[in-house]
Amino acid sequence: MTAIAKIEAFQVPPRWLFVRVETRDGAVGWGEGSLEGHSEAVMGALVALRERFVGYDAERIEDMWQIAYRLGFYRGGPVLMSALSGLDQALWDLKARRLGVPIWQLLGGRVRDRVAVYAWIGGDRPHEVVAAAHGRLAQGFRAVKMNATEDLGWLDSPKALDATVERVAAVQATGLDVGLDFHGRVHRPMAKQLAAAVEPLRPLFIEEPLLSEHLEGIVELSRHTTVPIALGERLFSRWDFKPFFEAGCVDIVQPDLSHAGGISECRRIAAMAETYDVALAPHCPLGPLALAACMQVALTAPNFVIQEMSLGIHYNVGGHDLLTYLVDPGVFDVKDGMVAALEGPGLGVEIDEARVRAAAETTTAWRNPVWRGADGAVREW
């Protein structure tokens, strides 16, 4: 028995939560349970997991997953599942390190050698997004994601759609493929018009064209557009994804491995998606541990298509970004739009523990800014 001795959590800038598990014989595994803007809640949930699992056999990953999910009676949701995600990733990292192999070896071996990636770009005007696009091209990316629109109400002027079309066309002219993120901030009357307006441009996908609680609206929209519909960052288990698969209204699922039950659950979601001929593109505007976990699943899932990656530029806050806490940042080098398979043991990344501990001592909680439309009403983040 490899008994767990410690389960620690570290809130670090810019907005991440790292989880560290150590066994009594000194073996260590790392995971990430980042839930942007709600770190304290996740840390509170980790207290309960710590009380339950210190002294437990670290090798029994699935047993711990089932206990954590089922025996708290209240299950699911972003907070509990993010805490479980961080623990799950750390347990997989620990186990694979003990065996001296990457996690993907324990998941059946990889089906690809490289992982296609994309990064986010911002900007309200064509010249702004074009400048950002050239920055991503210089980093090695061949695809990006951008906001579909900054602000659309229930029924705005159709002229508001013209700016979106103009910005997408400008970025595509640089040679990049483009995914469009609606952020669930566009209401159904405008979402239908916006999907139709961008359809001739053939974007990679439209993400969260409506909030995922509006299943019936997404079903309706899916019947009126040929653009692939992507969603899933605000779904937290296979049961949350199930109605979308059954309704046949989603083309690409985007579970977040730091929100949706970690490697264990997202591997199941990926397999479930495959049975419905739905592609996998994990959500990850997060830190290095979350990205490394995503890559372990991406390397082994036949239906994987592309991975989100929060490298620098817009994600560098206070001097901290994706590479800050890595001993070897080169593991995430982007070449021709891809990152090579992580070959190191466990998650395949080495964390600078001293830097993590130092950063956690002075970190203050990150909060989503409040965003309001031109009329002063609150808008979706």
mmCIF file of C-alpha atoms in Angstrom:
data_model
loop_
_atom_site.group_PDB
_atom_site.id
_atom_site.type_symbol
_atom_site.label_atom_id
_atom_site.label_comp_id
_atom_site.label_asym_id
_atom_site.label_seq_id
_atom_site.Cartn_x
_atom_site.Cartn_y
_atom_site.Cartn_z
ATOM 1 C CA MET A 1 0.000 0.000 0.000
ATOM 2 C CA THR A 2 1.274 3.448 -1.013
ATOM 3 C CA ALA A 3 -0.387 5.629 1.616
ATOM 4 C CA ILE A 4 -1.088 9.315 1.030
ATOM 5 C CA ALA A 5 0.659 11.522 3.585
ATOM 6 C CA LYS A 6 -0.225 15.026 2.323
ATOM 7 C CA ILE A 7 -2.688 16.759 0.022
ATOM 8 C CA GLU A 8 -1.739 20.429 -0.422
ATOM 9 C CA ALA A 9 -3.243 23.245 -2.476
ATOM 10 C CA PHE A 10 -1.475 26.367 -3.747
ATOM 11 C CA GLN A 11 -3.244 29.429 -5.100
ATOM 12 C CA VAL A 12 -0.794 31.076 -7.507
ATOM 13 C CA PRO A 13 -0.943 33.952 -9.992
ATOM 14 C CA PRO A 14 -2.362 34.727 -12.396
ATOM 15 C CA ARG A 15 -5.491 32.725 -11.342
ATOM 16 C CA TRP A 16 -4.532 29.083 -10.854
ATOM 17 C CA LEU A 17 -4.815 26.448 -8.164
ATOM 18 C CA PHE A 18 -2.191 23.699 -8.029
ATOM 19 C CA VAL A 19 -2.661 20.484 -6.036
ATOM 20 C CA ARG A 20 0.246 18.459 -4.628
ATOM 21 C CA VAL A 21 -0.077 14.893 -3.314
ATOM 22 C CA GLU A 22 2.760 13.222 -1.407
ATOM 23 C CA THR A 23 2.914 9.650 -0.162
ATOM 24 C CA ARG A 24 4.567 8.397 3.004
ATOM 25 C CA ASP A 25 7.572 7.168 1.029
ATOM 26 C CA GLY A 26 8.139 10.658 -0.438
ATOM 27 C CA ALA A 27 6.655 10.191 -3.933
ATOM 28 C CA VAL A 28 4.945 13.326 -5.282
ATOM 29 C CA GLY A 29 2.307 14.079 -7.895
ATOM 30 C CA TRP A 30 0.925 17.413 -9.120
ATOM 31 C CA GLY A 31 -2.453 18.419 -10.512
ATOM 32 C CA GLU A 32 -4.459 21.554 -11.254
ATOM 33 C CA GLY A 33 -7.938 22.369 -9.963
ATOM 34 C CA SER A 34 -8.113 25.960 -11.177
ATOM 35 C CA LEU A 35 -11.613 27.452 -11.126
ATOM 36 C CA GLU A 36 -11.089 31.057 -12.109
ATOM 37 C CA GLY A 37 -12.531 33.447 -9.535
ATOM 38 C CA HIS A 38 -13.498 30.702 -7.080
ATOM 39 C CA SER A 39 -10.192 29.385 -5.719
ATOM 40 C CA GLU A 40 -11.240 29.669 -2.080
ATOM 41 C CA ALA A 41 -14.291 27.491 -2.671
ATOM 42 C CA VAL A 42 -12.187 24.801 -4.352
ATOM 43 C CA MET A 43 -9.643 24.933 -1.540
ATOM 44 C CA GLY A 44 -12.489 24.402 0.917
ATOM 45 C CA ALA A 45 -13.643 21.350 -1.037
ATOM 46 C CA LEU A 46 -10.082 20.037 -0.989
ATOM 47 C CA VAL A 47 -10.124 20.175 2.813
ATOM 48 C CA ALA A 48 -12.851 17.531 2.796
ATOM 49 C CA LEU A 49 -10.901 15.406 0.312
ATOM 50 C CA ARG A 50 -7.788 15.739 2.438
ATOM 51 C CA GLU A 51 -9.612 14.569 5.552
ATOM 52 C CA ARG A 52 -11.029 11.605 3.677
ATOM 53 C CA PHE A 53 -7.965 10.445 1.755
ATOM 54 C CA VAL A 54 -4.850 11.097 3.848
ATOM 55 C CA GLY A 55 -3.766 7.574 4.763
ATOM 56 C CA TYR A 56 -5.563 6.078 1.733
ATOM 57 C CA ASP A 57 -3.788 3.997 -0.926
ATOM 58 C CA ALA A 58 -2.661 6.408 -3.666
ATOM 59 C CA GLU A 59 -2.715 3.596 -6.228
ATOM 60 C CA ARG A 60 -6.515 3.306 -6.053
ATOM 61 C CA ILE A 61 -7.291 6.235 -8.317
ATOM 62 C CA GLU A 62 -10.671 5.075 -9.599
ATOM 63 C CA ASP A 63 -11.824 4.025 -6.133
ATOM 64 C CA MET A 64 -10.984 7.490 -4.783
ATOM 65 C CA TRP A 65 -12.742 9.116 -7.734
ATOM 66 C CA GLN A 66 -15.930 7.158 -7.027
ATOM 67 C CA ILE A 67 -15.792 7.876 -3.295
ATOM 68 C CA ALA A 68 -15.192 11.594 -3.826
ATOM 69 C CA TYR A 69 -17.962 11.861 -6.404
ATOM 70 C CA ARG A 70 -20.631 9.625 -4.910
ATOM 71 C CA LEU A 71 -20.214 9.542 -1.143
ATOM 72 C CA GLY A 72 -20.500 13.260 -0.506
ATOM 73 C CA PHE A 73 -24.190 12.811 -1.427
ATOM 74 C CA TYR A 74 -24.213 16.233 -3.167
ATOM 75 C CA ARG A 75 -22.330 15.696 -6.377
ATOM 76 C CA GLY A 76 -21.188 17.483 -9.483
ATOM 77 C CA GLY A 77 -20.927 21.204 -10.114
ATOM 78 C CA PRO A 78 -17.880 23.397 -10.722
ATOM 79 C CA VAL A 79 -16.477 23.543 -7.183
ATOM 80 C CA LEU A 80 -16.616 19.889 -6.163
ATOM 81 C CA MET A 81 -15.570 18.676 -9.602
ATOM 82 C CA SER A 82 -12.650 21.121 -9.827
ATOM 83 C CA ALA A 83 -11.339 19.899 -6.469
ATOM 84 C CA LEU A 84 -11.714 16.309 -7.629
ATOM 85 C CA SER A 85 -10.010 17.192 -10.926
ATOM 86 C CA GLY A 86 -6.919 18.541 -9.200
ATOM 87 C CA LEU A 87 -6.666 15.473 -6.977
ATOM 88 C CA ASP A 88 -7.244 13.074 -9.871
ATOM 89 C CA GLN A 89 -4.534 14.641 -12.029
ATOM 90 C CA ALA A 90 -2.075 14.533 -9.127
ATOM 91 C CA LEU A 91 -2.801 10.845 -8.470
ATOM 92 C CA TRP A 92 -2.233 9.938 -12.126
ATOM 93 C CA ASP A 93 0.984 11.985 -12.132
ATOM 94 C CA LEU A 94 2.175 10.252 -8.973
ATOM 95 C CA LYS A 95 1.390 6.758 -10.234
ATOM 96 C CA ALA A 96 2.983 7.216 -13.650
ATOM 97 C CA ARG A 97 6.089 8.780 -12.110
ATOM 98 C CA ARG A 98 6.430 5.813 -9.802
ATOM 99 C CA LEU A 99 6.374 3.558 -12.857
ATOM 100 C CA GLY A 100 8.677 5.858 -14.826
ATOM 101 C CA VAL A 101 6.307 6.347 -17.771
ATOM 102 C CA PRO A 102 4.105 9.148 -19.180
ATOM 103 C CA ILE A 103 0.444 8.946 -18.194
ATOM 104 C CA TRP A 104 -0.473 8.277 -21.821
ATOM 105 C CA GLN A 105 1.275 4.923 -21.523
ATOM 106 C CA LEU A 106 -1.158 3.961 -18.751
ATOM 107 C CA LEU A 107 -4.113 5.022 -20.913
ATOM 108 C CA GLY A 108 -3.294 2.495 -23.622
ATOM 109 C CA GLY A 109 -0.507 4.294 -25.421
ATOM 110 C CA ARG A 110 -0.663 7.252 -27.744
ATOM 111 C CA VAL A 111 -2.470 7.298 -31.078
ATOM 112 C CA ARG A 112 -0.621 10.395 -32.333
ATOM 113 C CA ASP A 113 2.843 11.883 -31.946
ATOM 114 C CA ARG A 114 1.914 15.563 -31.889
ATOM 115 C CA VAL A 115 -1.015 17.616 -30.604
ATOM 116 C CA ALA A 116 -2.570 20.360 -32.719
ATOM 117 C CA VAL A 117 -3.025 23.559 -30.691
ATOM 118 C CA TYR A 118 -4.650 26.960 -30.909
ATOM 119 C CA ALA A 119 -4.440 30.147 -28.847
ATOM 120 C CA TRP A 120 -6.783 33.025 -28.102
ATOM 121 C CA ILE A 121 -6.488 36.504 -29.598
ATOM 122 C CA GLY A 122 -8.286 39.693 -28.598
ATOM 123 C CA GLY A 123 -9.157 42.992 -30.177
ATOM 124 C CA ASP A 124 -12.266 44.977 -31.042
ATOM 125 C CA ARG A 125 -11.084 46.246 -34.432
ATOM 126 C CA PRO A 126 -9.587 44.520 -37.472
ATOM 127 C CA HIS A 127 -6.138 46.078 -37.072
ATOM 128 C CA GLU A 128 -6.027 44.936 -33.424
ATOM 129 C CA VAL A 129 -6.883 41.307 -34.125
ATOM 130 C CA VAL A 130 -4.549 41.240 -37.125
ATOM 131 C CA ALA A 131 -1.662 42.406 -34.936
ATOM 132 C CA ALA A 132 -2.515 39.726 -32.398
ATOM 133 C CA ALA A 133 -2.775 37.140 -35.157
ATOM 134 C CA HIS A 134 0.717 37.934 -36.408
ATOM 135 C CA GLY A 135 1.959 37.499 -32.853
ATOM 136 C CA ARG A 136 0.477 34.014 -32.746
ATOM 137 C CA LEU A 137 1.943 33.164 -36.152
ATOM 138 C CA ALA A 138 5.357 34.153 -34.822
ATOM 139 C CA GLN A 139 4.830 31.757 -31.898
ATOM 140 C CA GLY A 140 4.193 28.885 -34.291
ATOM 141 C CA PHE A 141 0.391 28.690 -34.173
ATOM 142 C CA ARG A 142 -1.713 27.912 -37.225
ATOM 143 C CA ALA A 143 -5.114 28.400 -35.570
ATOM 144 C CA VAL A 144 -6.614 30.872 -33.104
ATOM 145 C CA LYS A 145 -9.850 31.541 -31.260
ATOM 146 C CA MET A 146 -11.358 34.993 -30.903
ATOM 147 C CA ASN A 147 -14.443 36.628 -29.452
ATOM 148 C CA ALA A 148 -17.360 36.525 -31.839
ATOM 149 C CA THR A 149 -18.614 39.797 -30.426
ATOM 150 C CA GLU A 150 -17.997 42.011 -27.445
ATOM 151 C CA ASP A 151 -21.615 42.929 -26.827
ATOM 152 C CA LEU A 152 -24.931 41.849 -28.283
ATOM 153 C CA GLY A 153 -28.206 42.186 -26.441
ATOM 154 C CA TRP A 154 -31.483 40.382 -26.980
ATOM 155 C CA LEU A 155 -32.115 42.129 -30.275
ATOM 156 C CA ASP A 156 -29.488 44.534 -31.544
ATOM 157 C CA SER A 157 -29.134 46.102 -34.942
ATOM 158 C CA PRO A 158 -28.062 43.543 -37.554
ATOM 159 C CA LYS A 159 -25.319 46.032 -38.418
ATOM 160 C CA ALA A 160 -23.624 44.903 -35.213
ATOM 161 C CA LEU A 161 -22.865 41.616 -36.979
ATOM 162 C CA ASP A 162 -20.819 43.329 -39.687
ATOM 163 C CA ALA A 163 -17.952 44.024 -37.301
ATOM 164 C CA THR A 164 -17.644 40.333 -36.483
ATOM 165 C CA VAL A 165 -17.492 39.332 -40.134
ATOM 166 C CA GLU A 166 -14.888 41.997 -40.819
ATOM 167 C CA ARG A 167 -12.636 40.917 -37.942
ATOM 168 C CA VAL A 168 -12.843 37.208 -38.791
ATOM 169 C CA ALA A 169 -12.053 37.840 -42.446
ATOM 170 C CA ALA A 170 -9.075 40.014 -41.474
ATOM 171 C CA VAL A 171 -7.587 37.274 -39.290
ATOM 172 C CA GLN A 172 -8.202 34.558 -41.879
ATOM 173 C CA ALA A 173 -6.330 36.717 -44.394
ATOM 174 C CA THR A 174 -3.155 36.191 -42.314
ATOM 175 C CA GLY A 175 -3.381 32.459 -43.038
ATOM 176 C CA LEU A 176 -4.737 31.388 -39.658
ATOM 177 C CA ASP A 177 -7.788 29.209 -39.119
ATOM 178 C CA VAL A 178 -10.282 30.827 -36.737
ATOM 179 C CA GLY A 179 -12.652 29.523 -34.096
ATOM 180 C CA LEU A 180 -15.320 31.921 -32.790
ATOM 181 C CA ASP A 181 -16.259 32.061 -29.111
ATOM 182 C CA PHE A 182 -19.754 33.415 -28.431
ATOM 183 C CA HIS A 183 -19.173 32.945 -24.643
ATOM 184 C CA GLY A 184 -22.889 32.259 -24.230
ATOM 185 C CA ARG A 185 -23.324 36.030 -24.221
ATOM 186 C CA VAL A 186 -25.402 36.150 -27.423
ATOM 187 C CA HIS A 187 -29.128 35.590 -27.036
ATOM 188 C CA ARG A 188 -30.966 33.307 -29.425
ATOM 189 C CA PRO A 189 -32.411 35.942 -31.834
ATOM 190 C CA MET A 190 -28.937 37.359 -32.474
ATOM 191 C CA ALA A 191 -27.100 34.021 -32.269
ATOM 192 C CA LYS A 192 -29.064 32.706 -35.247
ATOM 193 C CA GLN A 193 -28.194 35.790 -37.284
ATOM 194 C CA LEU A 194 -24.543 35.746 -36.229
ATOM 195 C CA ALA A 195 -24.123 32.065 -37.081
ATOM 196 C CA ALA A 196 -25.611 32.737 -40.525
ATOM 197 C CA ALA A 197 -23.383 35.792 -41.045
ATOM 198 C CA VAL A 198 -20.128 33.932 -40.354
ATOM 199 C CA GLU A 199 -21.099 30.688 -42.096
ATOM 200 C CA PRO A 200 -19.690 31.771 -45.508
ATOM 201 C CA LEU A 201 -16.307 32.359 -43.816
ATOM 202 C CA ARG A 202 -16.189 28.701 -42.678
ATOM 203 C CA PRO A 203 -14.759 29.146 -39.171
ATOM 204 C CA LEU A 204 -13.372 26.101 -37.359
ATOM 205 C CA PHE A 205 -16.294 26.222 -34.937
ATOM 206 C CA ILE A 206 -18.656 28.481 -33.034
ATOM 207 C CA GLU A 207 -18.203 27.993 -29.295
ATOM 208 C CA GLU A 208 -21.010 28.345 -26.765
ATOM 209 C CA PRO A 209 -23.338 30.003 -29.282
ATOM 210 C CA LEU A 210 -25.850 29.929 -26.420
ATOM 211 C CA LEU A 211 -25.402 29.139 -22.754
ATOM 212 C CA SER A 212 -25.348 25.376 -22.258
ATOM 213 C CA GLU A 213 -28.443 25.504 -20.036
ATOM 214 C CA HIS A 214 -30.430 26.313 -23.193
ATOM 215 C CA LEU A 215 -30.330 22.825 -24.690
ATOM 216 C CA GLU A 216 -33.464 23.384 -26.741
ATOM 217 C CA GLY A 217 -32.027 26.574 -28.219
ATOM 218 C CA ILE A 218 -28.778 24.863 -29.190
ATOM 219 C CA VAL A 219 -30.777 22.068 -30.811
ATOM 220 C CA GLU A 220 -32.695 24.623 -32.862
ATOM 221 C CA LEU A 221 -29.545 26.509 -33.840
ATOM 222 C CA SER A 222 -27.773 23.300 -34.870
ATOM 223 C CA ARG A 223 -30.516 22.673 -37.427
ATOM 224 C CA HIS A 224 -29.907 26.034 -39.122
ATOM 225 C CA THR A 225 -26.111 26.157 -39.479
ATOM 226 C CA THR A 226 -23.418 24.008 -41.015
ATOM 227 C CA VAL A 227 -20.718 25.549 -38.809
ATOM 228 C CA PRO A 228 -19.549 23.014 -36.184
ATOM 229 C CA ILE A 229 -20.941 23.810 -32.727
ATOM 230 C CA ALA A 230 -18.547 23.459 -29.790
ATOM 231 C CA LEU A 231 -19.327 23.619 -26.088
ATOM 232 C CA GLY A 232 -18.582 22.034 -22.744
ATOM 233 C CA GLU A 233 -16.338 24.208 -20.591
ATOM 234 C CA ARG A 234 -19.250 24.723 -18.176
ATOM 235 C CA LEU A 235 -20.248 21.060 -18.063
ATOM 236 C CA PHE A 236 -18.687 18.974 -15.322
ATOM 237 C CA SER A 237 -19.340 15.272 -15.870
ATOM 238 C CA ARG A 238 -20.396 12.700 -18.473
ATOM 239 C CA TRP A 239 -23.950 13.090 -17.193
ATOM 240 C CA ASP A 240 -23.869 16.805 -18.010
ATOM 241 C CA PHE A 241 -22.729 16.014 -21.564
ATOM 242 C CA LYS A 242 -25.205 13.176 -22.067
ATOM 243 C CA PRO A 243 -28.251 15.267 -23.163
ATOM 244 C CA PHE A 244 -26.181 17.087 -25.810
ATOM 245 C CA PHE A 245 -25.009 13.797 -27.292
ATOM 246 C CA GLU A 246 -28.530 12.403 -27.270
ATOM 247 C CA ALA A 247 -29.915 15.550 -28.919
ATOM 248 C CA GLY A 248 -27.281 15.433 -31.683
ATOM 249 C CA CYS A 249 -26.711 19.174 -31.404
ATOM 250 C CA VAL A 250 -22.966 19.372 -30.671
ATOM 251 C CA ASP A 251 -20.051 18.624 -32.990
ATOM 252 C CA ILE A 252 -17.074 19.302 -30.717
ATOM 253 C CA VAL A 253 -17.002 18.827 -26.938
ATOM 254 C CA GLN A 254 -14.690 20.950 -24.802
ATOM 255 C CA PRO A 255 -14.477 19.473 -21.312
ATOM 256 C CA ASP A 256 -12.006 21.254 -19.050
ATOM 257 C CA LEU A 257 -9.725 18.762 -17.313
ATOM 258 C CA SER A 258 -9.499 21.068 -14.293
ATOM 259 C CA HIS A 259 -13.291 21.327 -13.982
ATOM 260 C CA ALA A 260 -14.732 18.069 -15.313
ATOM 261 C CA GLY A 261 -13.320 15.353 -13.077
ATOM 262 C CA GLY A 262 -9.721 15.329 -14.245
ATOM 263 C CA ILE A 263 -8.086 12.745 -16.475
ATOM 264 C CA SER A 264 -10.354 9.927 -15.299
ATOM 265 C CA GLU A 265 -13.658 11.580 -16.193
ATOM 266 C CA CYS A 266 -12.537 13.461 -19.297
ATOM 267 C CA ARG A 267 -11.183 10.245 -20.763
ATOM 268 C CA ARG A 268 -14.660 8.783 -20.305
ATOM 269 C CA ILE A 269 -16.289 11.866 -21.834
ATOM 270 C CA ALA A 270 -13.960 11.554 -24.836
ATOM 271 C CA ALA A 271 -14.901 7.903 -25.344
ATOM 272 C CA MET A 272 -18.590 8.734 -24.944
ATOM 273 C CA ALA A 273 -18.245 11.492 -27.549
ATOM 274 C CA GLU A 274 -16.582 9.092 -29.973
ATOM 275 C CA THR A 275 -19.638 6.826 -29.938
ATOM 276 C CA TYR A 276 -21.706 9.790 -31.205
ATOM 277 C CA ASP A 277 -19.104 10.811 -33.830
ATOM 278 C CA VAL A 278 -18.365 13.966 -31.842
ATOM 279 C CA ALA A 279 -14.861 15.435 -31.721
ATOM 280 C CA LEU A 280 -12.817 16.347 -28.627
ATOM 281 C CA ALA A 281 -11.086 19.712 -28.114
ATOM 282 C CA PRO A 282 -10.371 20.202 -24.388
ATOM 283 C CA HIS A 283 -10.881 23.649 -22.906
ATOM 284 C CA CYS A 284 -7.738 25.032 -21.247
ATOM 285 C CA PRO A 285 -7.097 28.759 -20.735
ATOM 286 C CA LEU A 286 -5.218 27.625 -17.604
ATOM 287 C CA GLY A 287 -1.811 26.651 -16.285
ATOM 288 C CA PRO A 288 0.890 24.127 -17.207
ATOM 289 C CA LEU A 289 -0.457 21.223 -15.172
ATOM 290 C CA ALA A 290 -3.908 21.538 -16.715
ATOM 291 C CA LEU A 291 -2.412 21.696 -20.212
ATOM 292 C CA ALA A 292 -0.176 18.692 -19.544
ATOM 293 C CA ALA A 293 -3.211 16.720 -18.336
ATOM 294 C CA CYS A 294 -5.129 17.713 -21.482
ATOM 295 C CA MET A 295 -2.263 16.503 -23.630
ATOM 296 C CA GLN A 296 -2.227 13.083 -21.957
ATOM 297 C CA VAL A 297 -5.854 12.604 -23.002
ATOM 298 C CA ALA A 298 -5.340 14.240 -26.404
ATOM 299 C CA LEU A 299 -2.501 11.845 -27.212
ATOM 300 C CA THR A 300 -4.707 8.818 -26.535
ATOM 301 C CA ALA A 301 -8.177 9.859 -27.763
ATOM 302 C CA PRO A 302 -8.893 8.876 -31.387
ATOM 303 C CA ASN A 303 -11.489 11.653 -31.752
ATOM 304 C CA PHE A 304 -9.244 14.482 -30.522
ATOM 305 C CA VAL A 305 -8.957 17.416 -32.963
ATOM 306 C CA ILE A 306 -7.278 20.450 -31.361
ATOM 307 C CA GLN A 307 -6.129 21.722 -27.955
ATOM 308 C CA GLU A 308 -6.547 25.190 -26.452
ATOM 309 C CA MET A 309 -3.295 26.637 -25.087
ATOM 310 C CA SER A 310 -2.861 29.845 -23.052
ATOM 311 C CA LEU A 311 0.663 30.744 -24.125
ATOM 312 C CA GLY A 312 1.790 34.280 -23.246
ATOM 313 C CA ILE A 313 0.525 37.515 -24.796
ATOM 314 C CA HIS A 314 -3.038 37.909 -23.454
ATOM 315 C CA TYR A 315 -2.565 35.476 -20.579
ATOM 316 C CA ASN A 316 0.544 37.054 -19.065
ATOM 317 C CA VAL A 317 -0.672 38.754 -15.887
ATOM 318 C CA GLY A 318 1.770 40.382 -13.489
ATOM 319 C CA GLY A 319 4.667 38.598 -15.166
ATOM 320 C CA HIS A 320 3.094 35.157 -14.767
ATOM 321 C CA ASP A 321 1.990 32.945 -17.624
ATOM 322 C CA LEU A 322 1.812 29.320 -18.775
ATOM 323 C CA LEU A 323 5.592 28.826 -18.580
ATOM 324 C CA THR A 324 6.301 30.591 -15.269
ATOM 325 C CA TYR A 325 6.318 27.564 -12.977
ATOM 326 C CA LEU A 326 8.037 25.103 -15.315
ATOM 327 C CA VAL A 327 11.608 23.926 -14.866
ATOM 328 C CA ASP A 328 11.763 23.290 -18.630
ATOM 329 C CA PRO A 329 9.411 25.572 -20.593
ATOM 330 C CA GLY A 330 10.550 23.943 -23.834
ATOM 331 C CA VAL A 331 8.146 21.027 -23.370
ATOM 332 C CA PHE A 332 5.376 23.248 -24.754
ATOM 333 C CA ASP A 333 7.221 24.608 -27.792
ATOM 334 C CA VAL A 334 4.826 25.151 -30.701
ATOM 335 C CA LYS A 335 6.038 24.153 -34.169
ATOM 336 C CA ASP A 336 3.836 24.293 -37.253
ATOM 337 C CA GLY A 337 0.748 24.541 -35.066
ATOM 338 C CA MET A 338 1.582 21.506 -32.943
ATOM 339 C CA VAL A 339 3.233 20.498 -29.670
ATOM 340 C CA ALA A 340 5.214 17.267 -29.552
ATOM 341 C CA ALA A 341 4.070 14.454 -27.268
ATOM 342 C CA LEU A 342 5.221 14.891 -23.677
ATOM 343 C CA GLU A 343 7.760 12.132 -23.102
ATOM 344 C CA GLY A 344 8.619 12.679 -19.437
ATOM 345 C CA PRO A 345 7.169 10.566 -16.615
ATOM 346 C CA GLY A 346 3.760 11.396 -15.180
ATOM 347 C CA LEU A 347 2.259 14.542 -16.642
ATOM 348 C CA GLY A 348 5.529 15.107 -18.478
ATOM 349 C CA VAL A 349 6.292 18.487 -16.907
ATOM 350 C CA GLU A 350 8.506 19.432 -13.984
ATOM 351 C CA ILE A 351 7.169 22.057 -11.592
ATOM 352 C CA ASP A 352 9.447 24.546 -9.807
ATOM 353 C CA GLU A 353 8.088 23.778 -6.351
ATOM 354 C CA ALA A 354 10.045 26.508 -4.578
ATOM 355 C CA ARG A 355 8.585 29.119 -6.918
ATOM 356 C CA VAL A 356 5.058 27.762 -6.439
ATOM 357 C CA ARG A 357 5.358 27.877 -2.660
ATOM 358 C CA ALA A 358 6.795 31.400 -2.705
ATOM 359 C CA ALA A 359 4.072 32.669 -5.060
ATOM 360 C CA ALA A 360 1.295 31.092 -2.975
ATOM 361 C CA GLU A 361 2.387 33.011 0.123
ATOM 362 C CA THR A 362 1.551 36.401 -1.401
ATOM 363 C CA THR A 363 -1.192 35.617 -3.931
ATOM 364 C CA THR A 364 -4.502 37.410 -3.657
ATOM 365 C CA ALA A 365 -7.668 35.929 -5.120
ATOM 366 C CA TRP A 366 -8.471 36.717 -8.736
ATOM 367 C CA ARG A 367 -11.986 37.903 -9.569
ATOM 368 C CA ASN A 368 -13.782 38.173 -12.888
ATOM 369 C CA PRO A 369 -14.187 41.842 -13.811
ATOM 370 C CA VAL A 370 -17.772 43.063 -14.071
ATOM 371 C CA TRP A 371 -18.650 43.730 -17.687
ATOM 372 C CA ARG A 372 -21.557 45.939 -18.729
ATOM 373 C CA GLY A 373 -23.079 46.713 -22.084
ATOM 374 C CA ALA A 374 -23.613 50.149 -23.567
ATOM 375 C CA ASP A 375 -26.931 50.400 -21.725
ATOM 376 C CA GLY A 376 -25.306 49.705 -18.350
ATOM 377 C CA ALA A 377 -26.796 46.217 -17.929
ATOM 378 C CA VAL A 378 -24.567 43.323 -16.827
ATOM 379 C CA ARG A 379 -23.307 41.138 -19.670
ATOM 380 C CA GLU A 380 -21.916 37.610 -19.668
ATOM 381 C CA TRP A 381 -18.188 37.387 -18.963
#
